[in-house]
Amino acid sequence: MGVMTVSVDTAEPSEFSPRQNAVLEQALRLLVDGGEKALTTSGVARAANCSKESLYKWFGDRDGLLSAMIAYQASKVRTFERNGERLTAASLHDHVVIFARDLLEVLAGDVSLALNRLAIGQSNRDGSKLGKLLLERGRRQIDRRAMALIDAGKRAGLLRFSDADEAYHTLYGLIVSDLHVRMLLGEPGLKDTARQAERAVTAFLRLYGTDKVLAEMPVLG
């Protein structure tokens, strides 16, 4: 006893150590390469060169491991994190572009596609939890952090909207469109995620930016 463990139901990915993140990366790779059957404690322990006891201590049961894997994957989508930073028109643009590029790259990656395909395949099973975990520990974590960026932009006088949720989902739709659905069905991803991100952010700022932002918007080539 006396060993401190992280509650994966509430923990942020930043609360995991680099070693734990490395284990989660290996677990995600196992899932991509071998499917659900490959995701066993023995398999993860062997791939990550750690003990099963460590896995249980860090993440709990298999659902806890899946929860941590999804939260870790979602943390790759960066947003506005630096406390005390004063947003400018330029920095708001840059933060939203980073978010858009990360979102596209994560959604188009093998890991996210594998997780979503697995969740879809389990959707009719009694007691299947993966879809719920993807929403609660994946999508909603991303949504929450991105909403904080949009709210910060409004407080700084750079964005104007009456409904933050509507503004955010407009941004999400401009970035992702139907790309993720098409990729789940087997289509190849975008060749230029950077350009798609820039186009989406430009459209969003034209819709919701104040005069200060509109005056400083970069011109797309």
PDB file of N, CA and C in Angstrom, residues 163-219:
ATOM      1  N   ASP A 163     -23.347  32.442 -29.025  1.00  0.00           N
ATOM      2  CA  ASP A 163     -23.418  31.041 -28.619  1.00  0.00           C
ATOM      3  C   ASP A 163     -22.071  30.388 -28.891  1.00  0.00           C
ATOM      4  N   ALA A 164     -21.287  30.163 -27.833  1.00  0.00           N
ATOM      5  CA  ALA A 164     -19.947  29.596 -27.993  1.00  0.00           C
ATOM      6  C   ALA A 164     -19.998  28.196 -28.582  1.00  0.00           C
ATOM      7  N   ASP A 165     -20.993  27.413 -28.182  1.00  0.00           N
ATOM      8  CA  ASP A 165     -21.102  26.047 -28.691  1.00  0.00           C
ATOM      9  C   ASP A 165     -21.346  26.048 -30.195  1.00  0.00           C
ATOM     10  N   GLU A 166     -22.202  26.940 -30.642  1.00  0.00           N
ATOM     11  CA  GLU A 166     -22.482  27.043 -32.073  1.00  0.00           C
ATOM     12  C   GLU A 166     -21.239  27.489 -32.831  1.00  0.00           C
ATOM     13  N   ALA A 167     -20.520  28.476 -32.281  1.00  0.00           N
ATOM     14  CA  ALA A 167     -19.302  28.963 -32.935  1.00  0.00           C
ATOM     15  C   ALA A 167     -18.263  27.852 -33.036  1.00  0.00           C
ATOM     16  N   TYR A 168     -18.106  27.090 -31.956  1.00  0.00           N
ATOM     17  CA  TYR A 168     -17.106  26.021 -31.979  1.00  0.00           C
ATOM     18  C   TYR A 168     -17.476  24.938 -32.988  1.00  0.00           C
ATOM     19  N   HIS A 169     -18.741  24.545 -33.017  1.00  0.00           N
ATOM     20  CA  HIS A 169     -19.127  23.488 -33.948  1.00  0.00           C
ATOM     21  C   HIS A 169     -19.081  23.958 -35.401  1.00  0.00           C
ATOM     22  N   THR A 170     -19.228  25.256 -35.617  1.00  0.00           N
ATOM     23  CA  THR A 170     -18.986  25.800 -36.951  1.00  0.00           C
ATOM     24  C   THR A 170     -17.516  25.619 -37.324  1.00  0.00           C
ATOM     25  N   LEU A 171     -16.627  25.955 -36.398  1.00  0.00           N
ATOM     26  CA  LEU A 171     -15.194  25.777 -36.635  1.00  0.00           C
ATOM     27  C   LEU A 171     -14.875  24.304 -36.915  1.00  0.00           C
ATOM     28  N   TYR A 172     -15.396  23.422 -36.074  1.00  0.00           N
ATOM     29  CA  TYR A 172     -15.123  21.985 -36.242  1.00  0.00           C
ATOM     30  C   TYR A 172     -15.598  21.509 -37.613  1.00  0.00           C
ATOM     31  N   GLY A 173     -16.793  21.945 -38.011  1.00  0.00           N
ATOM     32  CA  GLY A 173     -17.318  21.541 -39.305  1.00  0.00           C
ATOM     33  C   GLY A 173     -16.490  22.065 -40.463  1.00  0.00           C
ATOM     34  N   LEU A 174     -16.014  23.296 -40.354  1.00  0.00           N
ATOM     35  CA  LEU A 174     -15.174  23.861 -41.403  1.00  0.00           C
ATOM     36  C   LEU A 174     -13.857  23.090 -41.529  1.00  0.00           C
ATOM     37  N   ILE A 175     -13.324  22.659 -40.411  1.00  0.00           N
ATOM     38  CA  ILE A 175     -12.048  21.926 -40.427  1.00  0.00           C
ATOM     39  C   ILE A 175     -12.231  20.518 -40.974  1.00  0.00           C
ATOM     40  N   VAL A 176     -13.172  19.788 -40.411  1.00  0.00           N
ATOM     41  CA  VAL A 176     -13.270  18.348 -40.674  1.00  0.00           C
ATOM     42  C   VAL A 176     -14.190  18.036 -41.846  1.00  0.00           C
ATOM     43  N   SER A 177     -15.280  18.801 -41.996  1.00  0.00           N
ATOM     44  CA  SER A 177     -16.279  18.528 -43.019  1.00  0.00           C
ATOM     45  C   SER A 177     -16.678  17.051 -42.935  1.00  0.00           C
ATOM     46  N   ASP A 178     -16.692  16.340 -44.070  1.00  0.00           N
ATOM     47  CA  ASP A 178     -17.020  14.910 -44.039  1.00  0.00           C
ATOM     48  C   ASP A 178     -15.771  14.044 -44.219  1.00  0.00           C
ATOM     49  N   LEU A 179     -14.594  14.655 -44.007  1.00  0.00           N
ATOM     50  CA  LEU A 179     -13.331  13.948 -44.232  1.00  0.00           C
ATOM     51  C   LEU A 179     -13.229  12.677 -43.408  1.00  0.00           C
ATOM     52  N   HIS A 180     -13.574  12.766 -42.116  1.00  0.00           N
ATOM     53  CA  HIS A 180     -13.385  11.609 -41.242  1.00  0.00           C
ATOM     54  C   HIS A 180     -14.288  10.454 -41.664  1.00  0.00           C
ATOM     55  N   VAL A 181     -15.511  10.755 -42.033  1.00  0.00           N
ATOM     56  CA  VAL A 181     -16.422   9.706 -42.486  1.00  0.00           C
ATOM     57  C   VAL A 181     -15.880   9.043 -43.742  1.00  0.00           C
ATOM     58  N   ARG A 182     -15.390   9.845 -44.687  1.00  0.00           N
ATOM     59  CA  ARG A 182     -14.859   9.285 -45.929  1.00  0.00           C
ATOM     60  C   ARG A 182     -13.647   8.397 -45.662  1.00  0.00           C
ATOM     61  N   MET A 183     -12.804   8.811 -44.723  1.00  0.00           N
ATOM     62  CA  MET A 183     -11.623   8.011 -44.413  1.00  0.00           C
ATOM     63  C   MET A 183     -12.009   6.716 -43.705  1.00  0.00           C
ATOM     64  N   LEU A 184     -13.013   6.763 -42.846  1.00  0.00           N
ATOM     65  CA  LEU A 184     -13.491   5.537 -42.205  1.00  0.00           C
ATOM     66  C   LEU A 184     -14.016   4.547 -43.235  1.00  0.00           C
ATOM     67  N   LEU A 185     -14.483   5.074 -44.358  1.00  0.00           N
ATOM     68  CA  LEU A 185     -14.994   4.225 -45.431  1.00  0.00           C
ATOM     69  C   LEU A 185     -13.905   3.819 -46.415  1.00  0.00           C
ATOM     70  N   GLY A 186     -12.673   4.249 -46.151  1.00  0.00           N
ATOM     71  CA  GLY A 186     -11.558   3.757 -46.959  1.00  0.00           C
ATOM     72  C   GLY A 186     -10.916   4.752 -47.895  1.00  0.00           C
ATOM     73  N   GLU A 187     -11.431   5.973 -47.994  1.00  0.00           N
ATOM     74  CA  GLU A 187     -10.803   6.954 -48.871  1.00  0.00           C
ATOM     75  C   GLU A 187      -9.477   7.428 -48.271  1.00  0.00           C
ATOM     76  N   PRO A 188      -8.523   7.827 -49.117  1.00  0.00           N
ATOM     77  CA  PRO A 188      -7.270   8.381 -48.598  1.00  0.00           C
ATOM     78  C   PRO A 188      -7.499   9.743 -47.968  1.00  0.00           C
ATOM     79  N   GLY A 189      -6.578  10.142 -47.100  1.00  0.00           N
ATOM     80  CA  GLY A 189      -6.697  11.424 -46.421  1.00  0.00           C
ATOM     81  C   GLY A 189      -6.248  12.587 -47.277  1.00  0.00           C
ATOM     82  N   LEU A 190      -6.250  13.767 -46.704  1.00  0.00           N
ATOM     83  CA  LEU A 190      -5.815  14.961 -47.417  1.00  0.00           C
ATOM     84  C   LEU A 190      -4.315  14.922 -47.687  1.00  0.00           C
ATOM     85  N   LYS A 191      -3.923  15.445 -48.838  1.00  0.00           N
ATOM     86  CA  LYS A 191      -2.501  15.556 -49.138  1.00  0.00           C
ATOM     87  C   LYS A 191      -1.888  16.770 -48.463  1.00  0.00           C
ATOM     88  N   ASP A 192      -2.709  17.780 -48.176  1.00  0.00           N
ATOM     89  CA  ASP A 192      -2.199  19.035 -47.611  1.00  0.00           C
ATOM     90  C   ASP A 192      -3.095  19.469 -46.449  1.00  0.00           C
ATOM     91  N   THR A 193      -2.833  18.925 -45.266  1.00  0.00           N
ATOM     92  CA  THR A 193      -3.640  19.293 -44.100  1.00  0.00           C
ATOM     93  C   THR A 193      -3.392  20.736 -43.696  1.00  0.00           C
ATOM     94  N   ALA A 194      -2.184  21.238 -43.942  1.00  0.00           N
ATOM     95  CA  ALA A 194      -1.875  22.619 -43.560  1.00  0.00           C
ATOM     96  C   ALA A 194      -2.758  23.601 -44.331  1.00  0.00           C
ATOM     97  N   ARG A 195      -2.936  23.356 -45.612  1.00  0.00           N
ATOM     98  CA  ARG A 195      -3.775  24.268 -46.409  1.00  0.00           C
ATOM     99  C   ARG A 195      -5.237  24.174 -45.996  1.00  0.00           C
ATOM    100  N   GLN A 196      -5.721  22.955 -45.758  1.00  0.00           N
ATOM    101  CA  GLN A 196      -7.098  22.794 -45.303  1.00  0.00           C
ATOM    102  C   GLN A 196      -7.314  23.508 -43.978  1.00  0.00           C
ATOM    103  N   ALA A 197      -6.348  23.390 -43.051  1.00  0.00           N
ATOM    104  CA  ALA A 197      -6.465  24.061 -41.760  1.00  0.00           C
ATOM    105  C   ALA A 197      -6.517  25.573 -41.937  1.00  0.00           C
ATOM    106  N   GLU A 198      -5.642  26.098 -42.777  1.00  0.00           N
ATOM    107  CA  GLU A 198      -5.602  27.548 -42.993  1.00  0.00           C
ATOM    108  C   GLU A 198      -6.894  28.049 -43.614  1.00  0.00           C
ATOM    109  N   ARG A 199      -7.412  27.320 -44.582  1.00  0.00           N
ATOM    110  CA  ARG A 199      -8.668  27.718 -45.234  1.00  0.00           C
ATOM    111  C   ARG A 199      -9.824  27.703 -44.234  1.00  0.00           C
ATOM    112  N   ALA A 200      -9.876  26.674 -43.396  1.00  0.00           N
ATOM    113  CA  ALA A 200     -10.958  26.566 -42.417  1.00  0.00           C
ATOM    114  C   ALA A 200     -10.896  27.694 -41.396  1.00  0.00           C
ATOM    115  N   VAL A 201      -9.703  27.998 -40.915  1.00  0.00           N
ATOM    116  CA  VAL A 201      -9.551  29.057 -39.914  1.00  0.00           C
ATOM    117  C   VAL A 201      -9.872  30.416 -40.518  1.00  0.00           C
ATOM    118  N   THR A 202      -9.433  30.647 -41.740  1.00  0.00           N
ATOM    119  CA  THR A 202      -9.746  31.910 -42.414  1.00  0.00           C
ATOM    120  C   THR A 202     -11.256  32.091 -42.539  1.00  0.00           C
ATOM    121  N   ALA A 203     -11.954  31.038 -42.933  1.00  0.00           N
ATOM    122  CA  ALA A 203     -13.417  31.113 -43.050  1.00  0.00           C
ATOM    123  C   ALA A 203     -14.047  31.368 -41.690  1.00  0.00           C
ATOM    124  N   PHE A 204     -13.551  30.707 -40.661  1.00  0.00           N
ATOM    125  CA  PHE A 204     -14.095  30.901 -39.313  1.00  0.00           C
ATOM    126  C   PHE A 204     -13.892  32.331 -38.838  1.00  0.00           C
ATOM    127  N   LEU A 205     -12.693  32.875 -39.040  1.00  0.00           N
ATOM    128  CA  LEU A 205     -12.409  34.236 -38.584  1.00  0.00           C
ATOM    129  C   LEU A 205     -13.210  35.266 -39.378  1.00  0.00           C
ATOM    130  N   ARG A 206     -13.491  34.995 -40.628  1.00  0.00           N
ATOM    131  CA  ARG A 206     -14.340  35.897 -41.393  1.00  0.00           C
ATOM    132  C   ARG A 206     -15.763  35.909 -40.849  1.00  0.00           C
ATOM    133  N   LEU A 207     -16.201  34.774 -40.331  1.00  0.00           N
ATOM    134  CA  LEU A 207     -17.549  34.687 -39.766  1.00  0.00           C
ATOM    135  C   LEU A 207     -17.639  35.307 -38.381  1.00  0.00           C
ATOM    136  N   TYR A 208     -16.618  35.094 -37.551  1.00  0.00           N
ATOM    137  CA  TYR A 208     -16.725  35.442 -36.136  1.00  0.00           C
ATOM    138  C   TYR A 208     -15.688  36.459 -35.657  1.00  0.00           C
ATOM    139  N   GLY A 209     -14.754  36.841 -36.497  1.00  0.00           N
ATOM    140  CA  GLY A 209     -13.729  37.789 -36.062  1.00  0.00           C
ATOM    141  C   GLY A 209     -14.245  39.208 -35.951  1.00  0.00           C
ATOM    142  N   THR A 210     -13.694  39.953 -35.000  1.00  0.00           N
ATOM    143  CA  THR A 210     -14.018  41.376 -34.889  1.00  0.00           C
ATOM    144  C   THR A 210     -13.218  42.147 -35.936  1.00  0.00           C
ATOM    145  N   ASP A 211     -13.473  43.451 -36.028  1.00  0.00           N
ATOM    146  CA  ASP A 211     -12.776  44.276 -37.016  1.00  0.00           C
ATOM    147  C   ASP A 211     -11.262  44.203 -36.824  1.00  0.00           C
ATOM    148  N   LYS A 212     -10.824  44.098 -35.581  1.00  0.00           N
ATOM    149  CA  LYS A 212      -9.391  44.007 -35.300  1.00  0.00           C
ATOM    150  C   LYS A 212      -8.774  42.771 -35.956  1.00  0.00           C
ATOM    151  N   VAL A 213      -9.489  41.663 -35.904  1.00  0.00           N
ATOM    152  CA  VAL A 213      -9.007  40.426 -36.511  1.00  0.00           C
ATOM    153  C   VAL A 213      -9.088  40.497 -38.033  1.00  0.00           C
ATOM    154  N   LEU A 214     -10.193  40.982 -38.546  1.00  0.00           N
ATOM    155  CA  LEU A 214     -10.377  41.042 -39.993  1.00  0.00           C
ATOM    156  C   LEU A 214      -9.316  41.909 -40.648  1.00  0.00           C
ATOM    157  N   ALA A 215      -8.899  42.963 -39.950  1.00  0.00           N
ATOM    158  CA  ALA A 215      -7.895  43.867 -40.520  1.00  0.00           C
ATOM    159  C   ALA A 215      -6.524  43.221 -40.602  1.00  0.00           C
ATOM    160  N   GLU A 216      -6.277  42.205 -39.783  1.00  0.00           N
ATOM    161  CA  GLU A 216      -4.938  41.593 -39.725  1.00  0.00           C
ATOM    162  C   GLU A 216      -4.903  40.173 -40.273  1.00  0.00           C
ATOM    163  N   MET A 217      -5.995  39.744 -40.879  1.00  0.00           N
ATOM    164  CA  MET A 217      -6.022  38.360 -41.383  1.00  0.00           C
ATOM    165  C   MET A 217      -5.013  38.162 -42.480  1.00  0.00           C
ATOM    166  N   PRO A 218      -4.297  37.017 -42.461  1.00  0.00           N
ATOM    167  CA  PRO A 218      -3.348  36.735 -43.541  1.00  0.00           C
ATOM    168  C   PRO A 218      -4.110  36.451 -44.834  1.00  0.00           C
ATOM    169  N   VAL A 219      -3.477  36.762 -45.942  1.00  0.00           N
ATOM    170  CA  VAL A 219      -4.061  36.513 -47.251  1.00  0.00           C
ATOM    171  C   VAL A 219      -3.555  35.187 -47.764  1.00  0.00           C
TER     172      VAL A 219
END
